[in-house]
Tab-separated table of C-alpha atoms in Angstrom:
chain	number	residue	atom	x	y	z
A	1	UNK	CA	3.256	3.728	-11.583
A	2	UNK	CA	4.373	1.503	-8.700
A	3	UNK	CA	5.608	3.567	-5.754
A	4	UNK	CA	7.335	3.071	-2.425
A	5	UNK	CA	6.277	5.444	0.344
A	6	UNK	CA	9.012	6.964	2.462
A	7	UNK	CA	8.182	6.886	6.164
A	8	UNK	CA	7.525	10.617	6.437
A	9	UNK	CA	5.349	10.633	3.309
A	10	UNK	CA	3.021	8.045	4.828
A	11	UNK	CA	2.915	9.776	8.218
A	12	UNK	CA	2.300	13.201	6.694
A	13	UNK	CA	-0.460	11.784	4.480
A	14	UNK	CA	-2.013	10.081	7.493
A	15	UNK	CA	-1.896	13.267	9.573
A	16	UNK	CA	-2.954	15.621	6.765
A	17	UNK	CA	0.330	17.494	7.185
A	18	UNK	CA	0.687	20.437	4.759
A	19	UNK	CA	4.380	19.529	4.281
A	20	UNK	CA	3.281	16.671	2.016
A	21	UNK	CA	4.051	17.634	-1.586
A	22	UNK	CA	1.094	17.973	-3.932
A	23	UNK	CA	2.410	15.393	-6.426
A	24	UNK	CA	3.162	13.022	-3.562
A	25	UNK	CA	-0.380	13.420	-2.211
A	26	UNK	CA	-1.824	12.903	-5.676
A	27	UNK	CA	0.210	9.700	-6.126
A	28	UNK	CA	-0.987	8.361	-2.764
A	29	UNK	CA	-4.590	9.396	-3.440
A	30	UNK	CA	-4.669	7.089	-6.479
A	31	UNK	CA	-4.476	4.148	-4.044
A	32	UNK	CA	-2.896	1.961	-6.726
A	33	UNK	CA	0.543	0.417	-6.895
A	34	UNK	CA	1.583	1.641	-3.438
A	35	UNK	CA	4.129	-0.138	-1.254
A	36	UNK	CA	5.387	0.493	2.271
A	37	UNK	CA	8.528	-1.163	3.528
A	38	UNK	CA	8.527	-3.216	6.686
A	39	UNK	CA	11.698	-1.194	7.426
A	40	UNK	CA	9.536	1.930	7.687
A	41	UNK	CA	7.242	0.246	10.217
A	42	UNK	CA	10.322	-0.730	12.165
A	43	UNK	CA	11.604	2.856	11.997
A	44	UNK	CA	8.268	4.173	13.292
A	45	UNK	CA	8.197	1.687	16.162
A	46	UNK	CA	11.784	2.559	17.139
A	47	UNK	CA	11.041	6.289	17.134
A	48	UNK	CA	7.883	5.780	19.213
A	49	UNK	CA	9.846	3.660	21.687
A	50	UNK	CA	12.580	6.330	21.972
A	51	UNK	CA	10.020	9.101	22.435
A	52	UNK	CA	11.033	10.799	19.161
A	53	UNK	CA	7.630	10.262	17.542
A	54	UNK	CA	4.075	10.438	18.795
A	55	UNK	CA	1.097	9.367	16.752
A	56	UNK	CA	-2.439	10.551	17.279
A	57	UNK	CA	-3.556	6.907	17.277
A	58	UNK	CA	-2.259	3.560	18.516
A	59	UNK	CA	0.551	1.985	16.477
A	60	UNK	CA	-1.730	-0.982	15.807
A	61	UNK	CA	-4.070	1.266	13.806
A	62	UNK	CA	-1.386	1.784	11.158
A	63	UNK	CA	-2.268	-1.583	9.637
A	64	UNK	CA	-5.827	-0.357	8.926
A	65	UNK	CA	-4.540	2.959	7.587
A	66	UNK	CA	-2.237	1.139	5.176
A	67	UNK	CA	-5.100	-1.104	4.079
A	68	UNK	CA	-7.373	1.913	3.590
A	69	UNK	CA	-5.015	3.453	1.036
A	70	UNK	CA	-4.459	0.008	-0.537
A	71	UNK	CA	-0.767	-0.242	0.399
A	72	UNK	CA	1.082	-3.530	0.174
A	73	UNK	CA	3.716	-4.193	2.831
A	74	UNK	CA	7.098	-4.835	1.244
A	75	UNK	CA	9.295	-7.324	3.099
A	76	UNK	CA	13.071	-7.015	3.055
A	77	UNK	CA	14.431	-9.781	0.856
A	78	UNK	CA	17.887	-11.278	0.608
A	79	UNK	CA	18.236	-9.579	-2.784
A	80	UNK	CA	17.401	-6.208	-1.198
A	81	UNK	CA	20.164	-6.644	1.369
A	82	UNK	CA	22.584	-7.845	-1.276
A	83	UNK	CA	21.939	-4.700	-3.316
A	84	UNK	CA	22.277	-2.626	-0.132
A	85	UNK	CA	25.854	-3.851	0.387
A	86	UNK	CA	26.910	-2.293	-2.930
A	87	UNK	CA	25.113	1.063	-2.662
A	88	UNK	CA	27.318	4.150	-2.714
A	89	UNK	CA	27.088	6.139	0.520
A	90	UNK	CA	25.177	9.109	-0.897
A	91	UNK	CA	22.780	8.631	1.985
A	92	UNK	CA	23.949	7.553	5.446
A	93	UNK	CA	20.596	6.702	7.075
A	94	UNK	CA	20.276	2.877	7.078
A	95	UNK	CA	16.461	2.979	6.827
A	96	UNK	CA	16.616	5.272	3.801
A	97	UNK	CA	19.331	3.154	2.203
A	98	UNK	CA	17.195	0.005	2.421
A	99	UNK	CA	14.358	1.960	0.780
A	100	UNK	CA	16.745	2.819	-2.063
A	101	UNK	CA	17.729	-0.835	-2.419
A	102	UNK	CA	14.082	-1.910	-2.419
A	103	UNK	CA	13.108	0.772	-4.933
A	104	UNK	CA	15.914	-0.348	-7.239
A	105	UNK	CA	15.293	-4.056	-6.778
A	106	UNK	CA	11.515	-3.850	-7.284
A	107	UNK	CA	11.473	-1.047	-9.910
A	108	UNK	CA	9.592	1.364	-7.645
A	109	UNK	CA	9.458	5.151	-7.656
A	110	UNK	CA	10.139	6.583	-4.214
A	111	UNK	CA	7.630	9.053	-2.783
A	112	UNK	CA	9.838	11.237	-0.606
A	113	UNK	CA	10.827	14.822	0.104
A	114	UNK	CA	14.452	13.758	0.603
A	115	UNK	CA	16.464	15.063	-2.361
A	116	UNK	CA	19.459	12.935	-1.293
A	117	UNK	CA	17.696	10.043	-3.048
A	118	UNK	CA	18.276	11.787	-6.373
A	119	UNK	CA	21.921	10.673	-6.245
A	120	UNK	CA	20.729	7.094	-6.870
A	121	UNK	CA	19.318	5.634	-10.057
A	122	UNK	CA	15.700	5.691	-8.868
A	123	UNK	CA	12.767	7.954	-9.598
A	124	UNK	CA	11.369	10.218	-6.903
A	125	UNK	CA	8.016	12.011	-6.637
A	126	UNK	CA	7.363	14.938	-4.325
A	127	UNK	CA	6.432	18.536	-5.176
């Protein structure tokens, strides 16, 4: 199964947060077929810059953490943005909406706690 990690899923896995669903953790633990959107890295850097997020390590260390769990960075393609323009507004967060577009465009299951994703024609793993 090829999967796209939502931002919080990656951070909670990284921090050992008990909020991470057991199926989500199991999917990440396989260390196969995992993707992380460049949009999520951008979201993390924005939240750090605004003081809304603090990590227990330097931002630069995230690259090694992603490599450790064998995650491939997923760029945002023209096709992703084209699909984004036609998405229904079930979800208003622009970062989450690009994840939906990427999941649809690349046939990925989304690893996320956010049930709002269920309104789209993508699979989601969590509990």
